[in-house]
Amino acid sequence: MFHEDVSGGWQLVAVDVNKPHGRAPACLQQLMRSSVFHMFILSMVAVDVIVAASNYHRGEDHKLTNDEFYLAEVAFTVLFDLEALLKIWCLGFTGYISSSLHKFESLLVVGTTLHIYPDLYHSQFTYFQVLRVVRLIKISPALEDFVYKIFGPGKKLGSLVVFTASLLIVMSAISLQMFCFVEDLDRFTTFPRAFMSMFQILTQEGWVDVMDQTLVAVGQMWAPVVAIYFILYHLFATLILLSLFVAVILDNLELDEDLKKLKQLKQSEANADTKEKLPLRLRIFEKFPNRPQMVKISKLPSDFTVPRIRESFMKQFIDRQQQDLSCLLHHLPSASSSSCDHSKRSAIEDNKYIDQKLRKSVFSIRARNLMEKETTVNKILRACTRQRLMSGSFEGQPTKERSILSVQHHIRQERRSLRHGSTSQRISRGKSLETLTQDHSSTVRYRNAQREDSEIKMIQEKKEQAEMKRKVQEEELRENHPYFDKPLFIVGREHRFRNFCRMIVRARFNVLKMDPNTGAVNSTKYHQLYDLLSLVTYLDWVMIVVTICSCISMMFESTFTRVMHVPTLQIGEYVFVIFMSIELNLKIMADGLFFTPTAVIRDFGGVMDIFIYLVSLIFLCWLPNSVPPESGAQLLMMLRCLRPLRIFKLVPQMRKVVREVLKGFKEIFLVSILLLTLMLVFATFGVQLFAGKLAKCNDPHISNKEDCHGIFRINVSISKNLNLKLRPGEKKPGFWVPRVWANPRNFNFDNVGNAMLALFEVLSLKGWVEVRDVIIHRVGPIHGIYIHVFVFLGCMIGLTLFVGVVIANFNENKGTALLTVDQRRWEDLKSRLKIAQPLHLPPRPENGGFRAKMYDITQHPFFKRGIAVLNAYTYMMGTCVIVFRFFTICGKHVTLKMLLLTVVVSMYKSFFIIVGMFLLLLCYAFAGVVLFGTVKYGENINRHANFSTTGKAITVLFRIVTGEDWNKIMHDCMVQPPFCSPDKHRYWETDCGNYAGALIYFCSFYVIIAYIMLNLLVAIIVENFSLFYSTEEDQLLSYNDLRHFQIIWNMVDDKREGVIPTSRVKFLLRLLRGRLEVDLDKDKLLFKHMCYEMERLHNGGDVTFHDVLSMLSYRSVDIRKSLQLEELLAREQLEYTIEEEVAKQTIRMWLKKCLKRIRAKQQQSCSIILSLRESQQQDLQRLLNPPSIETTVPSEDTNAHNQDNPTQPEQNSGLQTLLSPTLSDRSRYRQDSADRPQRKLGQWRLPAGRTGVKSMVCKMNPVSDEASSGSEVKKWWTRQLTMESDQSGDDLIDS
């Protein structure tokens, strides 16, 4: 801390927080800080809470001085006062009051001290006593952290509470001003009454009664305005205000972006650690000694391959050699012990080093090869990019916005270049500031990329090592323990019977999605049906059908048609037990029961299967004729009702839903503890204030308990609004009943148990108005604050907290809660792409006639809006027409279409949750028939709503799902003697209920269905709402991009089949414009990557609409930010493979072009050479056998003709100018070759004739010059071919 010295300056001084500031001795201060003292105080708080919860009403004549609960409360108050004084003595008053926890404790000390005063014992000071239970939160660190996470940042929640209270006050004042003058309306006469009425509308309980009474009182003229006023307030309060509480709690439970990334990595590491270890049921074999079995082979054929040496077998010999070495060293003299120890340690270190090297050798070699390949490919790509940039191929083109495909492609190329090339770059001295800044940013990016790569590679290697270790452990157990992986320790591992059972158990429908010969994707019309059939194995399909048939058979059972006495219903029991026996035997013989890797009992689902089978088998073998109520036989019948839950185990998707719900059981349990704590606080307070004060005589004319005796006549009326006209002297119908002094029928506060049951019903917002009215009428108006505070805290905060936690846990277990913003956008994009379909629009007629004009009119937006308005105007033409036209209206507007898609996708995704809810409801319906099938009719149990049959029980439970008077139905099923006729031998002969059974039955059903399953549906709807209602800035691909792609797809897919050949993908990519455009001048490499990806993934076959769209979506995002770890690793590996193959293919094509060019030039040269060779042979023959030619002076006509055609060579020149030179013309040949121009490859130019040569007559001797001239021609021809080959090599290098 900062401290001001004498000179007025400030200096930093270290402060010891743990240093005591009080005057207490050191021993007391040490005792106060010890954990023993802390746990002792918390245990005393727990005992105080238990004592307070045990309090009950003991009559009005009971004296306070003789009350043991009062004396115990005085003792606890003195103890906690001494605790506070000890802390003040040890810490000092300033140090004590500086802690917020100590402030709360001091407030409790003052309040409870005043509470033990006799006149204030049963008063509002009871709040301070019951608030001691809040201190118990410190017992559980998990509960403390959870409370802090939700209520710690109380600014948002506190602001929302203040806003809600302000809204209630303002609306109550407005309603008071509007309706205080209305006669015959007592709901708005005072401000407290107006506040209670508006708060009742906020809770949705009986708000229609408030509105109806007000409408009747104001009259018909103002009734519409009043109705609109109440409806708008109700919609705002229930749909917006209550949802804000859920949103705030979800926001408090939301993690930061950095924490999400960190938690994803930790979760991946945790998964790798869990995969490394075998289950406990398999690790039990490690406790037994190893007994590897050897196989003796009498004959070893020559073609028999020698098996590899087992690792576990080698380890035994290694361990034995080490033991022998240790024994040898132990017997050596002590003088050499130090050197032996040193050599032993070095040997051990060397063994460890070699072991680590051997383990990492596979991964290091693979990583080294991949790195070398990737480095080489990236060098080639960077060289090509640098050459294109230096050549200026991008200059002179108009600048336009680059597409997202191009942007993401260059981001990936830059990341790879940073990863492999930036480490060699160094900052030199002559650079500018901008260059230095760019180098620094590139260095930072390189370090970040390197860190991300190292983390990803580390997790990937850890997963691979964990899987390898798990396989090694399992292989060692299989080698060293002969009973490992043996079903029931009897059937062999590779026994024929076990293989036969495996074949039956694992057989499933498997449609070939790819052609085995060509590798093309097979597009079938019934692929959805095929996917459904391949969902589970054939055996599971049979058991699903058998279970459904058995449940249908159970639906025919009732209290009058019992399975014990109806043989027809017993057939279903026998079929179910027989089929399940066969199934379990096959699975046990194939996979084992418990001590095998794929055992039947390896999770909770297997335990439930065995339990259901045993219950069904015992009941079928027993079939008791008489079942007494509340007996073991009735309990067995109720456990038999769990049979529909087998479908949860058989269907993988439903099993996944249950697993995701149960994973978040910890947080749900913590929220339940908080709500139970809140209920306990208010229940204890209610017992202190209202115990024995809610009772009243059933005769409304008697108010004292002493006068409540005898009988009185009660009138009976058919309806409240029916006024019968009586004749003179005629009385209303009625009957005589005894007077009874009793509590209200459905609730009381005489003990904590009944008080908590009443508050639980209030927590569901059912019946709380009745509780409020009774408390106000029989105790006092001031005590109405009690129930209003509990409803606000319990319902507005407690229930919304439950809703928020269920949604957050479902999203976290599903994986969406830990997603960053970019990852969430990517998941939304994938979900939208799955829904997108090609436009099923007919093509526009090619001719510009009448059909083309009608096509343009029908596709115009104004035409669609006009049809929508017309449909809305004609809504009165029938129910079916209304439904279909509603869908047409939604399809013609973008926002309504998104809303409709949200509903449809939510129903599709929540299908298995809805099926799970129905199965739970079916189980409760079966149990309700057994428990309450013969309960007498009451206030809500009547001929329409009862449990006599399964169908009626399902109807009643659907009503309870909506929350409609579920508590009144529960109290009707709690009826006990003397209000019913009991029977001790047969439960179907009595009309009494079951108090404990009804309490567990209805409360558990309401919590599971209303608080958990319905909130899962809310979570799915919220997820899909964010999916379709995200803004254009939040979407990776906008609606316009998808629409443009659909239009381009329709242009390419002219047959409207939904698939196109892979060769057409390049044309589709060239037609794309906008954000999905691929510029061939700038991104030719990206174009090659995309085309090759389609060819590689589909083996040159047909591609679907979603295949191309998925490829574009992957190319349009930054995969490092948007993809999760597993998907990122797979995608990066695929893109690296594609880039490598494209680079190889590019180099291969370049080499093919070069070779093709060389071959073309060689073929051209060969053709010229062949033609020259033929001409040379002819001329040589003519030269060797020349005729006698006399030279004549050319005529004037010939000279004139040569002057007119200077370009034409002279035809009358000598043969030496047209043929190869001879021995007699060597000097002339040298001169001509010096003057002759350079020849190009593939061209041959003969020297032009000389016009200045004089004609002459010569006669050559062929015999004397034949040998010399032949050798001279051969040398000249060899020299010409050598020059030709040299020039062709130069041209190849230049090209």
Coordinates of C-alpha atoms in Angstrom, one line a residue, residues 615-1003:
V615 CA -38.4 -57.4 -13.0
S616 CA -40.4 -58.7 -16.0
L617 CA -39.1 -62.3 -15.4
I618 CA -40.0 -62.2 -11.6
F619 CA -43.4 -60.8 -12.3
L620 CA -44.1 -63.3 -15.0
C621 CA -43.1 -66.2 -12.8
W622 CA -45.1 -64.9 -9.8
L623 CA -48.3 -63.3 -11.3
P624 CA -49.9 -62.7 -7.8
N625 CA -53.7 -63.1 -7.6
S626 CA -54.0 -60.6 -4.8
V627 CA -52.0 -57.4 -4.5
P628 CA -52.4 -55.4 -1.3
P629 CA -52.0 -51.6 -1.4
E630 CA -48.6 -50.3 -0.5
S631 CA -47.0 -53.8 -0.7
G632 CA -44.0 -55.3 -2.4
A633 CA -46.2 -56.8 -5.2
Q634 CA -47.6 -53.3 -6.0
L635 CA -44.1 -52.0 -6.0
L636 CA -43.1 -54.7 -8.4
M637 CA -46.0 -53.8 -10.7
M638 CA -44.8 -50.1 -10.6
L639 CA -41.2 -51.1 -11.5
R640 CA -42.7 -53.1 -14.4
C641 CA -44.0 -49.8 -15.8
L642 CA -40.4 -48.8 -16.6
R643 CA -40.4 -51.0 -19.6
P644 CA -40.8 -48.2 -22.2
L645 CA -37.4 -46.8 -21.1
R646 CA -35.8 -49.7 -23.0
I647 CA -36.2 -47.6 -26.1
F648 CA -33.8 -45.0 -24.6
K649 CA -31.1 -47.7 -24.6
L650 CA -31.9 -49.1 -28.1
V651 CA -32.0 -45.8 -30.0
P652 CA -28.6 -44.1 -30.1
Q653 CA -30.0 -40.5 -30.6
M654 CA -32.2 -40.8 -27.5
R655 CA -29.4 -42.3 -25.5
K656 CA -27.3 -39.3 -26.6
V657 CA -30.0 -36.9 -25.3
V658 CA -30.1 -38.6 -21.9
R659 CA -26.3 -38.5 -21.7
E660 CA -26.3 -34.8 -22.4
V661 CA -28.9 -34.2 -19.7
L662 CA -27.2 -36.3 -17.1
K663 CA -23.8 -34.7 -17.7
G664 CA -25.2 -31.4 -16.4
F665 CA -26.7 -33.1 -13.3
K666 CA -24.1 -31.4 -11.0
E667 CA -25.3 -27.9 -11.9
I668 CA -28.9 -28.9 -11.8
F669 CA -28.3 -30.4 -8.3
L670 CA -26.7 -27.2 -7.1
V671 CA -29.6 -25.1 -8.4
S672 CA -32.0 -27.5 -6.6
I673 CA -30.0 -27.0 -3.4
L674 CA -30.4 -23.3 -3.7
L675 CA -34.1 -23.5 -4.3
L676 CA -34.5 -25.9 -1.4
T677 CA -32.5 -23.5 0.8
L678 CA -34.8 -20.7 -0.2
M679 CA -37.9 -22.8 0.5
L680 CA -36.5 -23.9 3.8
V681 CA -35.9 -20.3 4.9
F682 CA -39.4 -19.2 4.0
A683 CA -41.0 -22.5 5.4
T684 CA -39.3 -22.0 8.7
F685 CA -40.4 -18.4 8.8
G686 CA -44.0 -19.5 7.9
V687 CA -44.1 -22.0 10.7
Q688 CA -43.0 -19.3 13.2
L689 CA -45.7 -16.9 12.0
F690 CA -48.6 -18.9 10.6
A691 CA -48.6 -22.2 12.6
G692 CA -52.2 -22.8 13.8
K693 CA -53.4 -19.4 12.6
L694 CA -54.9 -20.6 9.3
A695 CA -57.5 -22.9 10.7
K696 CA -61.1 -21.9 10.5
C697 CA -64.6 -23.3 11.2
N698 CA -66.4 -24.6 8.1
D699 CA -69.5 -22.8 9.2
P700 CA -69.0 -19.2 7.9
H701 CA -71.2 -17.8 10.7
I702 CA -68.8 -19.0 13.5
S703 CA -65.4 -17.3 14.1
N704 CA -64.3 -18.8 17.5
K705 CA -63.0 -22.3 18.0
E706 CA -65.1 -22.8 21.1
D707 CA -68.3 -22.3 19.2
C708 CA -67.4 -24.6 16.3
H709 CA -69.3 -27.8 17.3
G710 CA -72.6 -29.4 16.3
I711 CA -74.1 -29.5 12.7
F712 CA -75.2 -26.9 10.2
R713 CA -77.0 -26.9 6.9
I714 CA -75.1 -26.1 3.8
N715 CA -76.8 -25.2 0.6
V716 CA -76.0 -26.8 -2.7
S717 CA -75.9 -24.9 -6.0
I718 CA -75.4 -26.2 -9.5
S719 CA -73.6 -23.1 -10.7
K720 CA -72.4 -19.8 -9.1
N721 CA -74.1 -17.7 -11.8
L722 CA -77.4 -19.7 -11.8
N723 CA -80.1 -17.9 -9.8
L724 CA -83.0 -20.2 -9.2
K725 CA -86.4 -18.6 -8.6
L726 CA -87.8 -20.2 -5.4
R727 CA -91.5 -20.4 -4.6
P728 CA -92.7 -18.9 -1.4
G729 CA -91.7 -21.0 1.6
E730 CA -89.3 -23.2 -0.5
K731 CA -85.7 -23.5 0.5
K732 CA -82.6 -24.1 -1.6
P733 CA -81.4 -27.7 -1.8
G734 CA -78.8 -28.7 0.8
F735 CA -77.8 -31.1 3.5
W736 CA -76.6 -31.1 7.1
V737 CA -72.9 -31.4 7.9
P738 CA -70.9 -31.4 11.2
R739 CA -68.9 -28.3 12.1
V740 CA -65.2 -28.8 12.0
W741 CA -62.3 -26.5 12.9
A742 CA -59.6 -27.3 10.3
N743 CA -56.9 -25.8 8.1
P744 CA -57.5 -25.2 4.4
R745 CA -57.8 -28.3 2.4
N746 CA -54.6 -28.0 0.3
F747 CA -52.1 -26.4 2.5
N748 CA -51.1 -25.4 6.0
F749 CA -48.0 -24.1 7.9
D750 CA -48.3 -26.3 11.0
N751 CA -44.9 -28.0 10.3
V752 CA -42.0 -27.4 8.0
G753 CA -42.9 -30.4 5.8
N754 CA -46.4 -29.1 5.0
A755 CA -45.0 -25.6 4.6
M756 CA -42.4 -26.7 2.1
L757 CA -45.0 -28.6 0.1
A758 CA -47.2 -25.5 0.0
L759 CA -44.2 -23.3 -1.1
F760 CA -43.3 -25.9 -3.8
E761 CA -46.8 -25.5 -5.2
V762 CA -46.4 -21.8 -5.0
L763 CA -43.1 -22.1 -6.8
S764 CA -44.9 -23.5 -9.8
L765 CA -47.2 -20.4 -9.8
K766 CA -50.2 -22.6 -9.2
G767 CA -52.5 -21.8 -6.2
W768 CA -50.4 -19.0 -4.8
V769 CA -53.3 -16.5 -5.1
E770 CA -55.4 -18.8 -2.9
V771 CA -52.5 -19.0 -0.3
R772 CA -52.2 -15.2 -0.4
D773 CA -55.9 -14.5 0.1
V774 CA -56.1 -17.0 3.0
I775 CA -53.1 -15.5 4.8
I776 CA -54.4 -11.9 4.3
H777 CA -57.9 -12.9 5.5
R778 CA -56.9 -15.0 8.5
V779 CA -53.6 -13.5 9.7
G780 CA -53.5 -9.9 8.4
P781 CA -52.9 -7.8 5.3
I782 CA -49.3 -7.0 6.3
H783 CA -48.4 -10.7 6.0
G784 CA -49.2 -10.7 2.3
I785 CA -45.7 -9.3 1.8
Y786 CA -44.4 -12.8 2.8
I787 CA -45.9 -14.6 -0.1
H788 CA -45.2 -11.8 -2.7
V789 CA -41.5 -11.8 -1.8
F790 CA -41.3 -15.5 -2.0
V791 CA -43.0 -15.6 -5.4
F792 CA -40.7 -12.9 -6.7
L793 CA -37.5 -14.5 -5.5
G794 CA -38.6 -18.1 -6.2
C795 CA -40.3 -17.6 -9.6
M796 CA -38.6 -14.6 -11.1
I797 CA -35.1 -15.5 -10.0
G798 CA -35.2 -19.2 -8.8
L799 CA -37.1 -20.7 -11.7
T800 CA -35.4 -18.6 -14.3
L801 CA -32.1 -19.7 -12.8
F802 CA -33.2 -23.3 -13.2
V803 CA -34.2 -22.6 -16.8
G804 CA -30.9 -20.8 -17.5
V805 CA -28.8 -23.6 -16.0
V806 CA -30.6 -26.3 -17.9
I807 CA -30.1 -24.5 -21.2
A808 CA -26.5 -23.6 -20.4
N809 CA -25.6 -27.2 -19.4
F810 CA -27.3 -28.7 -22.4
N811 CA -25.4 -26.4 -24.7
E812 CA -22.1 -27.0 -22.8
N813 CA -22.5 -30.8 -23.0
K814 CA -23.5 -30.6 -26.6
G815 CA -20.4 -28.5 -27.2
T816 CA -22.0 -25.2 -28.2
A817 CA -21.5 -23.4 -24.9
L818 CA -17.7 -23.5 -25.3
L819 CA -17.7 -22.3 -28.9
T820 CA -16.2 -18.9 -29.6
V821 CA -18.0 -16.3 -31.7
D822 CA -16.3 -17.5 -34.9
Q823 CA -16.9 -21.1 -34.1
R824 CA -20.6 -20.4 -33.4
R825 CA -21.0 -18.6 -36.7
W826 CA -19.4 -21.6 -38.4
E827 CA -21.8 -24.0 -36.8
D828 CA -24.7 -21.8 -37.7
L829 CA -23.5 -21.6 -41.3
K830 CA -23.3 -25.4 -41.5
S831 CA -26.8 -25.7 -40.2
R832 CA -28.1 -23.2 -42.7
L833 CA -26.3 -25.0 -45.5
K834 CA -28.0 -28.3 -44.6
I835 CA -31.4 -26.7 -45.0
A836 CA -30.6 -25.0 -48.2
Q837 CA -31.9 -26.7 -51.3
P838 CA -31.6 -26.0 -55.1
L839 CA -34.2 -23.7 -56.5
H840 CA -36.9 -25.9 -58.0
L841 CA -37.9 -23.2 -60.5
P842 CA -38.6 -24.0 -64.1
P843 CA -36.2 -22.3 -66.6
R844 CA -37.4 -19.2 -68.3
P845 CA -38.8 -19.9 -71.8
E846 CA -36.2 -19.1 -74.4
N847 CA -38.4 -17.4 -76.9
G848 CA -39.7 -13.9 -76.0
G849 CA -43.3 -14.8 -76.4
F850 CA -46.3 -14.9 -74.2
R851 CA -45.0 -17.6 -71.9
A852 CA -41.8 -15.6 -71.2
K853 CA -43.8 -12.5 -70.2
M854 CA -46.0 -14.5 -67.9
Y855 CA -42.9 -16.1 -66.3
D856 CA -41.5 -12.6 -65.6
I857 CA -44.8 -11.4 -64.1
T858 CA -45.1 -14.4 -61.7
Q859 CA -41.5 -14.1 -60.6
H860 CA -41.8 -10.4 -59.8
P861 CA -41.8 -9.4 -56.1
F862 CA -45.0 -7.2 -56.3
F863 CA -46.9 -10.2 -57.7
K864 CA -45.9 -12.4 -54.7
R865 CA -46.8 -9.6 -52.2
G866 CA -50.2 -9.2 -53.9
I867 CA -50.9 -12.9 -53.7
A868 CA -49.9 -12.8 -50.0
V869 CA -52.4 -10.0 -49.3
L870 CA -55.1 -11.8 -51.3
N871 CA -54.5 -15.0 -49.2
A872 CA -54.8 -13.0 -46.0
Y873 CA -58.0 -11.4 -47.2
T874 CA -59.6 -14.8 -48.0
Y875 CA -58.9 -16.5 -44.7
M876 CA -62.5 -17.2 -44.0
M877 CA -62.8 -20.0 -46.6
G878 CA -62.0 -23.1 -44.5
T879 CA -59.5 -24.5 -42.0
C880 CA -57.3 -26.5 -44.5
V881 CA -57.2 -23.5 -46.9
I882 CA -56.1 -21.3 -44.0
V883 CA -53.3 -23.6 -43.0
F884 CA -51.9 -24.0 -46.5
R885 CA -52.2 -20.3 -47.3
F886 CA -50.4 -19.5 -44.1
F887 CA -47.4 -21.5 -45.4
T888 CA -47.6 -19.7 -48.7
I889 CA -47.6 -16.3 -47.0
C890 CA -44.5 -17.4 -44.9
G891 CA -42.8 -18.5 -48.1
K892 CA -43.2 -15.1 -49.8
H893 CA -41.6 -13.0 -47.1
V894 CA -38.0 -13.4 -46.0
T895 CA -38.6 -12.7 -42.2
L896 CA -41.6 -14.9 -42.0
K897 CA -39.8 -17.6 -43.9
M898 CA -37.0 -17.5 -41.4
L899 CA -39.5 -17.8 -38.6
L900 CA -41.1 -20.7 -40.2
L901 CA -37.7 -22.4 -40.8
T902 CA -36.9 -21.8 -37.1
V903 CA -40.1 -23.7 -36.1
V904 CA -39.6 -26.5 -38.6
V905 CA -35.9 -27.0 -37.7
S906 CA -36.7 -26.9 -34.0
M907 CA -39.3 -29.5 -34.4
Y908 CA -36.9 -31.7 -36.4
K909 CA -34.1 -31.4 -33.9
S910 CA -36.3 -31.8 -30.9
F911 CA -38.0 -34.9 -32.3
F912 CA -36.1 -37.3 -30.1
I913 CA -36.6 -35.0 -27.0
I914 CA -40.4 -35.1 -27.7
V915 CA -40.3 -38.8 -28.1
G916 CA -38.4 -39.1 -24.8
M917 CA -41.0 -36.9 -23.1
F918 CA -43.8 -39.2 -24.5
L919 CA -42.0 -42.3 -23.2
L920 CA -41.6 -40.8 -19.7
L921 CA -45.2 -39.8 -19.8
L922 CA -46.2 -43.4 -20.8
C923 CA -44.2 -44.8 -17.9
Y924 CA -45.9 -42.4 -15.5
A925 CA -49.3 -43.2 -17.0
F926 CA -48.7 -47.0 -16.4
A927 CA -47.7 -46.3 -12.8
G928 CA -50.7 -43.9 -12.3
V929 CA -53.1 -46.7 -13.3
V930 CA -51.6 -48.9 -10.6
L931 CA -51.5 -46.3 -7.9
F932 CA -54.6 -44.1 -8.5
G933 CA -56.8 -46.1 -10.8
T934 CA -59.6 -46.5 -8.2
V935 CA -59.3 -43.2 -6.4
K936 CA -62.7 -41.6 -5.6
Y937 CA -63.7 -38.5 -7.4
G938 CA -62.9 -35.2 -5.9
E939 CA -62.5 -31.6 -6.8
N940 CA -60.5 -32.2 -9.9
I941 CA -60.5 -36.0 -10.2
N942 CA -63.8 -36.7 -12.1
R943 CA -65.2 -38.8 -14.9
H944 CA -63.2 -36.9 -17.5
A945 CA -59.9 -36.6 -15.6
N946 CA -58.9 -39.8 -13.8
F947 CA -56.4 -42.7 -13.9
S948 CA -58.8 -45.6 -14.5
T949 CA -57.2 -46.4 -17.9
T950 CA -53.9 -45.6 -19.6
G951 CA -55.6 -43.4 -22.2
K952 CA -57.2 -41.2 -19.5
A953 CA -54.0 -41.2 -17.5
I954 CA -52.1 -39.8 -20.5
T955 CA -54.7 -37.1 -20.9
V956 CA -54.4 -36.1 -17.3
L957 CA -50.6 -36.0 -17.5
F958 CA -50.7 -33.9 -20.6
R959 CA -52.8 -31.5 -18.6
I960 CA -50.2 -31.5 -15.9
V961 CA -47.5 -30.8 -18.4
T962 CA -49.2 -27.5 -19.1
G963 CA -49.3 -26.8 -15.4
E964 CA -53.1 -26.7 -15.1
D965 CA -54.1 -27.4 -11.5
W966 CA -51.6 -30.2 -11.1
N967 CA -51.5 -29.5 -7.3
K968 CA -55.2 -30.0 -6.9
I969 CA -55.1 -33.3 -8.8
M970 CA -52.3 -34.3 -6.4
H971 CA -54.3 -33.5 -3.3
D972 CA -57.3 -35.5 -4.7
C973 CA -55.0 -38.5 -5.0
M974 CA -53.9 -38.1 -1.4
V975 CA -57.3 -38.8 0.0
Q976 CA -57.1 -41.0 3.2
P977 CA -59.6 -42.6 5.6
P978 CA -62.2 -41.6 6.9
F979 CA -62.9 -39.9 3.6
C980 CA -62.5 -43.1 1.6
S981 CA -63.1 -46.9 2.0
P982 CA -59.8 -48.8 2.5
D983 CA -59.1 -52.4 1.5
K984 CA -56.0 -54.3 2.9
H985 CA -56.0 -57.2 0.4
R986 CA -56.6 -55.9 -3.1
Y987 CA -55.6 -52.4 -4.2
W988 CA -58.3 -52.4 -6.9
E989 CA -61.1 -52.8 -4.3
T990 CA -60.3 -49.5 -2.4
D991 CA -61.0 -45.9 -3.4
C992 CA -58.3 -44.4 -1.2
G993 CA -55.2 -42.7 -2.5
N994 CA -51.6 -42.9 -1.5
Y995 CA -50.2 -39.9 0.3
A996 CA -46.4 -40.6 -0.1
G997 CA -46.9 -42.1 -3.5
A998 CA -48.8 -39.1 -4.8
L999 CA -46.2 -36.7 -3.4
I1000 CA -43.3 -38.5 -5.1
Y1001 CA -45.3 -39.2 -8.3
F1002 CA -46.6 -35.7 -9.1
C1003 CA -43.6 -33.7 -7.8

